[in-house]
Amino acid sequence: MKTLRKLLYGEVVTAVALVTLAFIALFFFFDVVEELQQVTRLGASGYQVPQALIYVALMIPAHVYELFPITVLIGTIFVMARLARSSEFTILRTSGLGPWKALRTLMVLGLGFVLFTFAVGDYVAPLADKTAQLLKSRFQGKISVGKTGAWLKEKQAYGSYSVNVGSLASDATLKDIRVYEFDNQGFVVSLTEAKTGTFGSDESWMLANGERTEFTSGPNQIPKVDRAAFDTFRWPTQISAEMVAAAVLRPERMGTIDLFQYIRHLNANGQSAQKYEIQFWKKVFYPLSCLVMVVLSLPFAYLHFRSGGIASYTFGGVMAGISFVLLNNVVNDLGNLQGWQPWITAALPGMIYSFFSLAAFTWLVLRR
């Protein structure tokens, strides 16, 4: 059994690695072509070809995470079909490799792929993507979301705050900040505007070069507006650098813990967290799709053919992998629009493919 596992694991891991390298090389080429346009546009600011190549290289872990279930499916199908064509798998079956033993063997390998996908998607890819964005912002001058920047909200003891951050610099400096303060009745109490800001060490923001406007009104007061410029202003808040980065960067590139903390912040302040909850559960369930793909590839070892066929079956694996990615994206968008339960939305594509993989295993392996 040890020799069998060594044979299967070596063949599958080698095939998956080669397929992954092929996909990464293709995406690397496309990304380089796209970044060369940025070099032409931002070349005067120092963004040259070496910086573009570093940026594209830092995007590789994100591509590995997104493509790995597909490459696992293609690589495993290729190995299973090749073993079936050369009758090696038939010899293994006559040597005592039953269907359930083969399934258990491949599932152990699939669990290894699951752990690898989780590690890349939760630790390597978010760090590399953040580094890449900060690298580009060093030459662009900022990281921003659309034309209005990022909006955050926070409730405190005596009211609530709506915060607008125009952009985030490469050194984590906030730019173009507006802080709207509301009382418990929802009336605007003050508006604080600042050109720049930094994160303090005591749950506060240090705002610089700005103006504070206070609005005074009440039944026994004369309404008035007081404006005062300031060089520095300390604003106590629990909005951390990670939360601002979460609002500025793409949620699918965040780690599981960062997503969970940001969801708690949104829920505590009465904001919609549907999109981030779907991404959180997708982070949980997406690595498990590697296990589904391994199970889906096993029936190909029980097909009987002598010549040819591998190319067509590999093409079928490519189509199945692409359809999984498309279904995953469509279901996520539908779940966000229709307000489905986030965990059901994230788990539904994997459940559908698990059903088909188990049905194929039952029909091709057990019944035939």
mmCIF file of C-alpha atoms in Angstrom:
data_model
loop_
_atom_site.group_PDB
_atom_site.id
_atom_site.type_symbol
_atom_site.label_atom_id
_atom_site.label_comp_id
_atom_site.label_asym_id
_atom_site.label_seq_id
_atom_site.Cartn_x
_atom_site.Cartn_y
_atom_site.Cartn_z
ATOM 1 C CA MET A 1 0.000 0.000 0.000
ATOM 2 C CA LYS A 2 2.899 2.320 0.708
ATOM 3 C CA THR A 3 4.262 1.739 -2.810
ATOM 4 C CA LEU A 4 0.799 2.369 -4.262
ATOM 5 C CA ARG A 5 0.428 5.669 -2.439
ATOM 6 C CA LYS A 6 3.898 6.720 -3.502
ATOM 7 C CA LEU A 7 3.044 5.961 -7.133
ATOM 8 C CA LEU A 8 -0.319 7.744 -7.175
ATOM 9 C CA TYR A 9 0.754 10.710 -5.085
ATOM 10 C CA GLY A 10 3.915 11.261 -7.100
ATOM 11 C CA GLU A 11 2.085 11.095 -10.435
ATOM 12 C CA VAL A 12 -0.787 13.350 -9.349
ATOM 13 C CA VAL A 13 1.356 15.950 -7.590
ATOM 14 C CA THR A 14 3.694 16.170 -10.585
ATOM 15 C CA ALA A 15 0.801 16.544 -13.038
ATOM 16 C CA VAL A 16 -0.965 19.148 -10.893
ATOM 17 C CA ALA A 17 2.274 21.123 -10.489
ATOM 18 C CA LEU A 18 2.902 21.144 -14.245
ATOM 19 C CA VAL A 19 -0.666 22.194 -15.049
ATOM 20 C CA THR A 20 -0.494 24.937 -12.405
ATOM 21 C CA LEU A 21 2.797 26.229 -13.839
ATOM 22 C CA ALA A 22 1.272 26.285 -17.328
ATOM 23 C CA PHE A 23 -1.739 28.308 -16.168
ATOM 24 C CA ILE A 24 0.432 30.664 -14.113
ATOM 25 C CA ALA A 25 2.741 31.256 -17.093
ATOM 26 C CA LEU A 26 -0.286 32.113 -19.238
ATOM 27 C CA PHE A 27 -1.731 34.524 -16.674
ATOM 28 C CA PHE A 28 1.722 35.997 -16.035
ATOM 29 C CA PHE A 29 2.002 36.835 -19.728
ATOM 30 C CA PHE A 30 -1.420 38.501 -19.798
ATOM 31 C CA ASP A 31 -0.655 40.484 -16.633
ATOM 32 C CA VAL A 32 2.684 41.654 -18.002
ATOM 33 C CA VAL A 33 1.040 42.882 -21.202
ATOM 34 C CA GLU A 34 -1.536 44.785 -19.141
ATOM 35 C CA GLU A 35 1.080 46.285 -16.832
ATOM 36 C CA LEU A 36 3.183 47.496 -19.753
ATOM 37 C CA GLN A 37 0.359 49.916 -20.479
ATOM 38 C CA GLN A 38 0.686 51.183 -16.906
ATOM 39 C CA VAL A 39 4.430 51.601 -17.447
ATOM 40 C CA THR A 40 3.701 53.832 -20.429
ATOM 41 C CA ARG A 41 1.217 55.890 -18.432
ATOM 42 C CA LEU A 42 3.145 56.079 -15.144
ATOM 43 C CA GLY A 43 6.708 55.821 -16.435
ATOM 44 C CA ALA A 44 7.512 59.419 -15.587
ATOM 45 C CA SER A 45 6.755 58.737 -11.914
ATOM 46 C CA GLY A 46 9.268 55.877 -11.699
ATOM 47 C CA TYR A 47 7.010 52.921 -12.506
ATOM 48 C CA GLN A 48 9.246 51.032 -14.921
ATOM 49 C CA VAL A 49 9.457 47.481 -16.273
ATOM 50 C CA PRO A 50 11.279 46.031 -13.198
ATOM 51 C CA GLN A 51 8.581 47.391 -10.865
ATOM 52 C CA ALA A 52 5.876 46.055 -13.183
ATOM 53 C CA LEU A 53 7.452 42.589 -13.187
ATOM 54 C CA ILE A 54 7.638 42.612 -9.379
ATOM 55 C CA TYR A 55 3.989 43.663 -9.203
ATOM 56 C CA VAL A 56 2.930 40.865 -11.579
ATOM 57 C CA ALA A 57 5.031 38.332 -9.652
ATOM 58 C CA LEU A 58 3.295 39.350 -6.413
ATOM 59 C CA MET A 59 -0.060 38.587 -8.044
ATOM 60 C CA ILE A 60 0.939 34.946 -8.691
ATOM 61 C CA PRO A 61 -0.254 33.598 -5.283
ATOM 62 C CA ALA A 62 -3.738 35.033 -5.917
ATOM 63 C CA HIS A 63 -3.855 33.275 -9.302
ATOM 64 C CA VAL A 64 -2.661 30.032 -7.726
ATOM 65 C CA TYR A 65 -5.461 30.227 -5.164
ATOM 66 C CA GLU A 66 -8.127 30.957 -7.778
ATOM 67 C CA LEU A 67 -6.957 28.322 -10.270
ATOM 68 C CA PHE A 68 -5.813 25.494 -8.001
ATOM 69 C CA PRO A 69 -9.114 23.536 -7.907
ATOM 70 C CA ILE A 70 -9.142 23.588 -11.723
ATOM 71 C CA THR A 71 -5.528 22.466 -11.991
ATOM 72 C CA VAL A 72 -6.152 19.712 -9.421
ATOM 73 C CA LEU A 73 -9.042 18.432 -11.527
ATOM 74 C CA ILE A 74 -7.131 18.576 -14.822
ATOM 75 C CA GLY A 75 -3.955 17.029 -13.419
ATOM 76 C CA THR A 76 -5.758 14.220 -11.606
ATOM 77 C CA ILE A 77 -7.961 13.413 -14.623
ATOM 78 C CA PHE A 78 -4.853 13.215 -16.821
ATOM 79 C CA VAL A 79 -3.136 10.795 -14.429
ATOM 80 C CA MET A 80 -6.231 8.611 -13.962
ATOM 81 C CA ALA A 81 -6.901 8.437 -17.715
ATOM 82 C CA ARG A 82 -3.250 7.645 -18.474
ATOM 83 C CA LEU A 83 -3.176 4.847 -15.890
ATOM 84 C CA ALA A 84 -6.384 3.431 -17.349
ATOM 85 C CA ARG A 85 -5.082 3.542 -20.928
ATOM 86 C CA SER A 86 -1.813 1.788 -20.043
ATOM 87 C CA SER A 87 -3.740 -0.814 -17.988
ATOM 88 C CA GLU A 88 -1.673 0.102 -14.918
ATOM 89 C CA PHE A 89 -4.814 0.873 -12.966
ATOM 90 C CA THR A 90 -6.271 -2.493 -13.988
ATOM 91 C CA ILE A 91 -3.175 -4.172 -12.538
ATOM 92 C CA LEU A 92 -3.602 -2.160 -9.349
ATOM 93 C CA ARG A 93 -7.225 -3.284 -9.137
ATOM 94 C CA THR A 94 -6.288 -6.937 -9.503
ATOM 95 C CA SER A 95 -3.674 -6.398 -6.794
ATOM 96 C CA GLY A 96 -6.354 -5.461 -4.298
ATOM 97 C CA LEU A 97 -7.065 -1.779 -4.951
ATOM 98 C CA GLY A 98 -10.832 -1.679 -4.535
ATOM 99 C CA PRO A 99 -13.010 1.340 -5.305
ATOM 100 C CA TRP A 100 -13.346 2.466 -1.694
ATOM 101 C CA LYS A 101 -9.637 2.019 -1.016
ATOM 102 C CA ALA A 102 -8.832 4.053 -4.134
ATOM 103 C CA LEU A 103 -11.295 6.727 -3.029
ATOM 104 C CA ARG A 104 -9.752 6.908 0.455
ATOM 105 C CA THR A 105 -6.257 7.114 -1.014
ATOM 106 C CA LEU A 106 -7.151 9.999 -3.280
ATOM 107 C CA MET A 107 -9.104 11.787 -0.555
ATOM 108 C CA VAL A 108 -6.015 11.834 1.670
ATOM 109 C CA LEU A 109 -4.156 13.516 -1.180
ATOM 110 C CA GLY A 110 -7.120 15.829 -1.657
ATOM 111 C CA LEU A 111 -6.910 16.892 1.985
ATOM 112 C CA GLY A 112 -3.308 17.883 1.347
ATOM 113 C CA PHE A 113 -4.461 20.022 -1.566
ATOM 114 C CA VAL A 114 -7.132 21.549 0.690
ATOM 115 C CA LEU A 115 -4.551 22.579 3.293
ATOM 116 C CA PHE A 116 -2.279 24.006 0.594
ATOM 117 C CA THR A 117 -5.137 26.028 -0.926
ATOM 118 C CA PHE A 118 -6.199 27.357 2.468
ATOM 119 C CA ALA A 119 -2.644 28.401 3.358
ATOM 120 C CA VAL A 120 -2.135 30.203 0.044
ATOM 121 C CA GLY A 121 -5.550 31.897 0.077
ATOM 122 C CA ASP A 122 -5.524 32.906 3.730
ATOM 123 C CA TYR A 123 -1.901 33.913 4.302
ATOM 124 C CA VAL A 124 0.281 34.116 1.188
ATOM 125 C CA ALA A 125 -2.126 35.696 -1.321
ATOM 126 C CA PRO A 126 -3.488 38.488 0.968
ATOM 127 C CA LEU A 127 0.027 39.494 2.029
ATOM 128 C CA ALA A 128 1.358 39.414 -1.536
ATOM 129 C CA ASP A 129 -1.648 41.327 -2.889
ATOM 130 C CA LYS A 130 -1.354 44.018 -0.213
ATOM 131 C CA THR A 131 2.362 44.351 -0.929
ATOM 132 C CA ALA A 132 1.653 44.629 -4.658
ATOM 133 C CA GLN A 133 -0.972 47.336 -4.148
ATOM 134 C CA LEU A 134 1.332 49.303 -1.863
ATOM 135 C CA LEU A 135 4.138 48.968 -4.408
ATOM 136 C CA LYS A 136 2.007 50.428 -7.166
ATOM 137 C CA SER A 137 0.639 53.143 -4.877
ATOM 138 C CA ARG A 138 4.212 54.280 -4.243
ATOM 139 C CA PHE A 139 4.243 55.441 -7.862
ATOM 140 C CA GLN A 140 0.551 56.275 -8.272
ATOM 141 C CA GLY A 141 0.539 58.094 -4.930
ATOM 142 C CA LYS A 142 -2.534 56.395 -3.467
ATOM 143 C CA ILE A 143 -4.922 53.450 -3.295
ATOM 144 C CA SER A 144 -8.550 54.470 -3.686
ATOM 145 C CA VAL A 145 -12.000 53.055 -4.367
ATOM 146 C CA GLY A 146 -13.824 54.843 -7.160
ATOM 147 C CA LYS A 147 -14.156 58.614 -7.103
ATOM 148 C CA THR A 148 -15.478 58.978 -3.570
ATOM 149 C CA GLY A 149 -13.051 56.727 -1.684
ATOM 150 C CA ALA A 150 -14.010 54.379 1.125
ATOM 151 C CA TRP A 151 -16.866 54.938 3.592
ATOM 152 C CA LEU A 152 -16.926 53.543 7.135
ATOM 153 C CA LYS A 153 -19.311 53.920 10.048
ATOM 154 C CA GLU A 154 -18.862 53.691 13.805
ATOM 155 C CA LYS A 155 -21.197 53.978 16.782
ATOM 156 C CA GLN A 156 -19.923 55.499 20.001
ATOM 157 C CA ALA A 157 -21.516 56.292 23.361
ATOM 158 C CA TYR A 158 -22.897 59.729 22.495
ATOM 159 C CA GLY A 159 -23.590 59.339 18.805
ATOM 160 C CA SER A 160 -22.324 57.882 15.575
ATOM 161 C CA TYR A 161 -19.739 58.749 12.942
ATOM 162 C CA SER A 162 -19.573 58.373 9.177
ATOM 163 C CA VAL A 163 -16.030 58.488 7.875
ATOM 164 C CA ASN A 164 -14.887 59.024 4.316
ATOM 165 C CA VAL A 165 -11.272 58.227 3.407
ATOM 166 C CA GLY A 166 -10.303 59.435 -0.045
ATOM 167 C CA SER A 167 -7.273 57.191 -0.459
ATOM 168 C CA LEU A 168 -4.611 55.211 1.369
ATOM 169 C CA ALA A 169 -0.939 55.960 0.712
ATOM 170 C CA SER A 170 1.802 53.334 0.489
ATOM 171 C CA ASP A 171 3.035 54.216 4.012
ATOM 172 C CA ALA A 172 -0.500 53.667 5.466
ATOM 173 C CA THR A 173 -1.156 57.419 5.584
ATOM 174 C CA LEU A 174 -4.805 58.427 5.144
ATOM 175 C CA LYS A 175 -5.603 61.173 2.665
ATOM 176 C CA ASP A 176 -8.623 63.450 2.169
ATOM 177 C CA ILE A 177 -10.465 62.524 5.354
ATOM 178 C CA ARG A 178 -13.971 63.644 6.301
ATOM 179 C CA VAL A 179 -15.530 62.688 9.640
ATOM 180 C CA TYR A 180 -19.268 63.386 10.059
ATOM 181 C CA GLU A 181 -20.508 63.273 13.663
ATOM 182 C CA PHE A 182 -24.209 62.643 14.416
ATOM 183 C CA ASP A 183 -26.062 62.792 17.708
ATOM 184 C CA ASN A 184 -28.516 60.125 18.929
ATOM 185 C CA GLN A 185 -31.357 61.850 17.052
ATOM 186 C CA GLY A 186 -29.470 61.680 13.761
ATOM 187 C CA PHE A 187 -28.606 65.386 13.483
ATOM 188 C CA VAL A 188 -25.180 66.468 12.276
ATOM 189 C CA VAL A 189 -23.075 67.736 15.176
ATOM 190 C CA SER A 190 -19.736 68.354 13.524
ATOM 191 C CA LEU A 191 -17.697 67.872 10.381
ATOM 192 C CA THR A 192 -13.963 67.337 10.578
ATOM 193 C CA GLU A 193 -11.942 67.541 7.368
ATOM 194 C CA ALA A 194 -8.225 66.837 7.092
ATOM 195 C CA LYS A 195 -5.712 66.507 4.295
ATOM 196 C CA THR A 196 -3.833 63.640 5.920
ATOM 197 C CA GLY A 197 -4.090 61.339 8.908
ATOM 198 C CA THR A 198 -2.225 58.531 10.620
ATOM 199 C CA PHE A 199 -3.196 55.705 12.953
ATOM 200 C CA GLY A 200 -2.342 56.321 16.586
ATOM 201 C CA SER A 201 -1.200 53.701 19.057
ATOM 202 C CA ASP A 202 -4.123 54.316 21.470
ATOM 203 C CA GLU A 203 -7.193 53.618 19.262
ATOM 204 C CA SER A 204 -7.210 57.040 17.673
ATOM 205 C CA TRP A 205 -6.495 58.854 14.443
ATOM 206 C CA MET A 206 -4.096 61.784 14.313
ATOM 207 C CA LEU A 207 -5.486 64.204 11.725
ATOM 208 C CA ALA A 208 -3.344 66.949 10.257
ATOM 209 C CA ASN A 209 -3.875 70.157 8.240
ATOM 210 C CA GLY A 210 -7.625 70.382 8.447
ATOM 211 C CA GLU A 211 -10.688 72.242 9.597
ATOM 212 C CA ARG A 212 -13.383 71.380 12.137
ATOM 213 C CA THR A 213 -16.921 72.695 11.776
ATOM 214 C CA GLU A 214 -19.335 72.445 14.728
ATOM 215 C CA PHE A 215 -23.086 72.922 14.364
ATOM 216 C CA THR A 216 -24.975 74.201 17.425
ATOM 217 C CA SER A 217 -28.781 74.072 17.554
ATOM 218 C CA GLY A 218 -31.471 73.397 20.113
ATOM 219 C CA PRO A 219 -34.781 74.646 21.563
ATOM 220 C CA ASN A 220 -33.076 77.207 23.818
ATOM 221 C CA GLN A 221 -30.032 77.896 21.664
ATOM 222 C CA ILE A 222 -29.330 80.152 18.736
ATOM 223 C CA PRO A 223 -28.267 78.060 15.766
ATOM 224 C CA LYS A 224 -24.703 78.803 14.791
ATOM 225 C CA VAL A 225 -21.767 77.357 12.934
ATOM 226 C CA ASP A 226 -18.232 77.489 14.346
ATOM 227 C CA ARG A 227 -15.231 76.793 12.156
ATOM 228 C CA ALA A 228 -11.672 76.369 13.343
ATOM 229 C CA ALA A 229 -8.554 75.287 11.489
ATOM 230 C CA PHE A 230 -6.089 72.939 13.135
ATOM 231 C CA ASP A 231 -2.606 71.623 12.533
ATOM 232 C CA THR A 232 -3.206 68.365 14.412
ATOM 233 C CA PHE A 233 -6.384 66.847 15.844
ATOM 234 C CA ARG A 234 -6.798 63.577 17.760
ATOM 235 C CA TRP A 235 -9.989 61.681 16.974
ATOM 236 C CA PRO A 236 -10.666 58.665 19.268
ATOM 237 C CA THR A 237 -11.955 55.700 17.280
ATOM 238 C CA GLN A 238 -11.732 51.933 17.081
ATOM 239 C CA ILE A 239 -11.540 51.913 13.282
ATOM 240 C CA SER A 240 -8.190 50.216 12.718
ATOM 241 C CA ALA A 241 -5.819 50.193 9.778
ATOM 242 C CA GLU A 242 -7.038 46.697 8.844
ATOM 243 C CA MET A 243 -10.641 47.945 8.612
ATOM 244 C CA VAL A 244 -9.660 50.830 6.345
ATOM 245 C CA ALA A 245 -7.631 48.450 4.195
ATOM 246 C CA ALA A 246 -10.647 46.127 4.068
ATOM 247 C CA ALA A 247 -12.807 48.967 2.773
ATOM 248 C CA VAL A 248 -10.201 49.992 0.204
ATOM 249 C CA LEU A 249 -8.900 46.605 -0.983
ATOM 250 C CA ARG A 250 -10.943 43.822 -2.585
ATOM 251 C CA PRO A 251 -12.705 41.607 -0.003
ATOM 252 C CA GLU A 252 -11.793 38.388 -1.814
ATOM 253 C CA ARG A 253 -8.105 39.185 -1.234
ATOM 254 C CA MET A 254 -8.509 39.444 2.546
ATOM 255 C CA GLY A 255 -7.699 36.757 5.085
ATOM 256 C CA THR A 256 -10.383 34.847 6.963
ATOM 257 C CA ILE A 257 -9.643 36.500 10.315
ATOM 258 C CA ASP A 258 -9.587 39.996 8.782
ATOM 259 C CA LEU A 259 -12.909 39.321 7.074
ATOM 260 C CA PHE A 260 -14.441 38.035 10.314
ATOM 261 C CA GLN A 261 -13.313 41.114 12.267
ATOM 262 C CA TYR A 262 -14.564 43.468 9.561
ATOM 263 C CA ILE A 263 -17.944 41.689 9.463
ATOM 264 C CA ARG A 264 -18.271 42.131 13.241
ATOM 265 C CA HIS A 265 -17.492 45.818 12.849
ATOM 266 C CA LEU A 266 -20.131 46.238 10.130
ATOM 267 C CA ASN A 267 -22.780 44.375 12.118
ATOM 268 C CA ALA A 268 -22.019 46.356 15.282
ATOM 269 C CA ASN A 269 -22.554 49.596 13.374
ATOM 270 C CA GLY A 270 -25.733 48.567 11.559
ATOM 271 C CA GLN A 271 -24.157 48.232 8.109
ATOM 272 C CA SER A 272 -24.809 45.582 5.499
ATOM 273 C CA ALA A 273 -22.204 42.816 5.629
ATOM 274 C CA GLN A 274 -23.798 40.460 3.077
ATOM 275 C CA LYS A 275 -20.991 40.763 0.524
ATOM 276 C CA TYR A 276 -18.290 40.222 3.109
ATOM 277 C CA GLU A 277 -20.131 37.341 4.765
ATOM 278 C CA ILE A 278 -20.348 35.563 1.408
ATOM 279 C CA GLN A 279 -16.634 36.092 0.875
ATOM 280 C CA PHE A 280 -15.942 34.803 4.398
ATOM 281 C CA TRP A 281 -17.830 31.560 3.845
ATOM 282 C CA LYS A 282 -16.310 31.270 0.389
ATOM 283 C CA LYS A 283 -12.907 31.407 2.073
ATOM 284 C CA VAL A 284 -14.057 28.548 4.290
ATOM 285 C CA PHE A 285 -15.578 26.322 1.595
ATOM 286 C CA TYR A 286 -13.447 27.106 -1.475
ATOM 287 C CA PRO A 287 -10.414 25.001 -0.417
ATOM 288 C CA LEU A 288 -12.733 22.018 0.050
ATOM 289 C CA SER A 289 -13.471 22.139 -3.682
ATOM 290 C CA CYS A 290 -10.055 20.520 -4.233
ATOM 291 C CA LEU A 291 -11.402 17.457 -2.423
ATOM 292 C CA VAL A 292 -14.472 17.478 -4.659
ATOM 293 C CA MET A 293 -12.299 17.687 -7.785
ATOM 294 C CA VAL A 294 -10.194 14.712 -6.706
ATOM 295 C CA VAL A 295 -13.323 12.615 -6.189
ATOM 296 C CA LEU A 296 -14.682 13.776 -9.553
ATOM 297 C CA SER A 297 -11.536 12.560 -11.322
ATOM 298 C CA LEU A 298 -11.541 9.007 -9.915
ATOM 299 C CA PRO A 299 -14.170 7.551 -12.327
ATOM 300 C CA PHE A 300 -11.835 8.354 -15.243
ATOM 301 C CA ALA A 301 -9.567 5.548 -14.034
ATOM 302 C CA TYR A 302 -12.358 3.022 -14.650
ATOM 303 C CA LEU A 303 -12.965 3.984 -18.283
ATOM 304 C CA HIS A 304 -11.786 1.417 -20.832
ATOM 305 C CA PHE A 305 -9.811 2.649 -23.819
ATOM 306 C CA ARG A 306 -6.548 1.685 -25.412
ATOM 307 C CA SER A 307 -5.498 4.535 -27.697
ATOM 308 C CA GLY A 308 -6.170 8.230 -27.682
ATOM 309 C CA GLY A 309 -8.845 9.633 -25.454
ATOM 310 C CA ILE A 310 -6.634 11.410 -22.923
ATOM 311 C CA ALA A 311 -6.816 14.719 -24.788
ATOM 312 C CA SER A 312 -10.608 14.611 -24.966
ATOM 313 C CA TYR A 313 -10.972 13.654 -21.305
ATOM 314 C CA THR A 314 -8.493 16.342 -20.268
ATOM 315 C CA PHE A 315 -10.493 18.837 -22.315
ATOM 316 C CA GLY A 316 -13.593 17.654 -20.486
ATOM 317 C CA GLY A 317 -11.780 18.299 -17.216
ATOM 318 C CA VAL A 318 -10.928 21.823 -18.351
ATOM 319 C CA MET A 319 -14.559 22.469 -19.207
ATOM 320 C CA ALA A 320 -15.718 21.065 -15.871
ATOM 321 C CA GLY A 321 -13.245 23.267 -14.011
ATOM 322 C CA ILE A 322 -14.251 26.375 -15.946
ATOM 323 C CA SER A 323 -17.920 25.623 -15.353
ATOM 324 C CA PHE A 324 -17.196 25.322 -11.613
ATOM 325 C CA VAL A 325 -15.557 28.752 -11.539
ATOM 326 C CA LEU A 326 -18.407 30.292 -13.546
ATOM 327 C CA LEU A 327 -21.039 28.665 -11.329
ATOM 328 C CA ASN A 328 -19.178 29.864 -8.239
ATOM 329 C CA ASN A 329 -19.152 33.471 -9.454
ATOM 330 C CA VAL A 330 -22.764 33.417 -10.658
ATOM 331 C CA VAL A 331 -24.072 31.911 -7.420
ATOM 332 C CA ASN A 332 -22.135 34.451 -5.342
ATOM 333 C CA ASP A 333 -23.619 37.347 -7.319
ATOM 334 C CA LEU A 334 -27.121 35.859 -7.136
ATOM 335 C CA GLY A 335 -26.781 35.287 -3.421
ATOM 336 C CA ASN A 336 -25.695 38.875 -2.894
ATOM 337 C CA LEU A 337 -28.571 40.236 -4.995
ATOM 338 C CA GLN A 338 -31.279 37.935 -3.625
ATOM 339 C CA GLY A 339 -30.152 38.058 0.016
ATOM 340 C CA TRP A 340 -29.539 34.308 0.362
ATOM 341 C CA GLN A 341 -27.902 32.865 3.453
ATOM 342 C CA PRO A 342 -24.159 33.543 3.026
ATOM 343 C CA TRP A 343 -23.001 30.056 3.987
ATOM 344 C CA ILE A 344 -25.510 28.419 1.620
ATOM 345 C CA THR A 345 -24.438 30.749 -1.191
ATOM 346 C CA ALA A 346 -20.776 29.888 -0.667
ATOM 347 C CA ALA A 347 -21.347 26.130 -0.246
ATOM 348 C CA LEU A 348 -23.869 25.601 -3.058
ATOM 349 C CA PRO A 349 -21.388 25.178 -5.995
ATOM 350 C CA GLY A 350 -19.343 22.662 -4.015
ATOM 351 C CA MET A 351 -22.487 20.774 -3.011
ATOM 352 C CA ILE A 352 -23.645 20.566 -6.644
ATOM 353 C CA TYR A 353 -20.299 19.255 -7.844
ATOM 354 C CA SER A 354 -20.080 16.874 -4.892
ATOM 355 C CA PHE A 355 -23.407 15.383 -5.960
ATOM 356 C CA PHE A 356 -22.222 14.927 -9.553
ATOM 357 C CA SER A 357 -18.871 13.479 -8.481
ATOM 358 C CA LEU A 358 -20.512 10.950 -6.124
ATOM 359 C CA ALA A 359 -23.106 10.100 -8.784
ATOM 360 C CA ALA A 360 -20.348 9.492 -11.344
ATOM 361 C CA PHE A 361 -18.418 7.399 -8.834
ATOM 362 C CA THR A 362 -21.503 5.312 -8.042
ATOM 363 C CA TRP A 363 -22.463 4.740 -11.691
ATOM 364 C CA LEU A 364 -19.047 4.187 -13.304
ATOM 365 C CA VAL A 365 -17.255 2.492 -10.430
ATOM 366 C CA LEU A 366 -19.720 0.654 -8.214
ATOM 367 C CA ARG A 367 -22.570 -0.188 -10.622
ATOM 368 C CA ARG A 368 -20.345 -1.025 -13.607
#
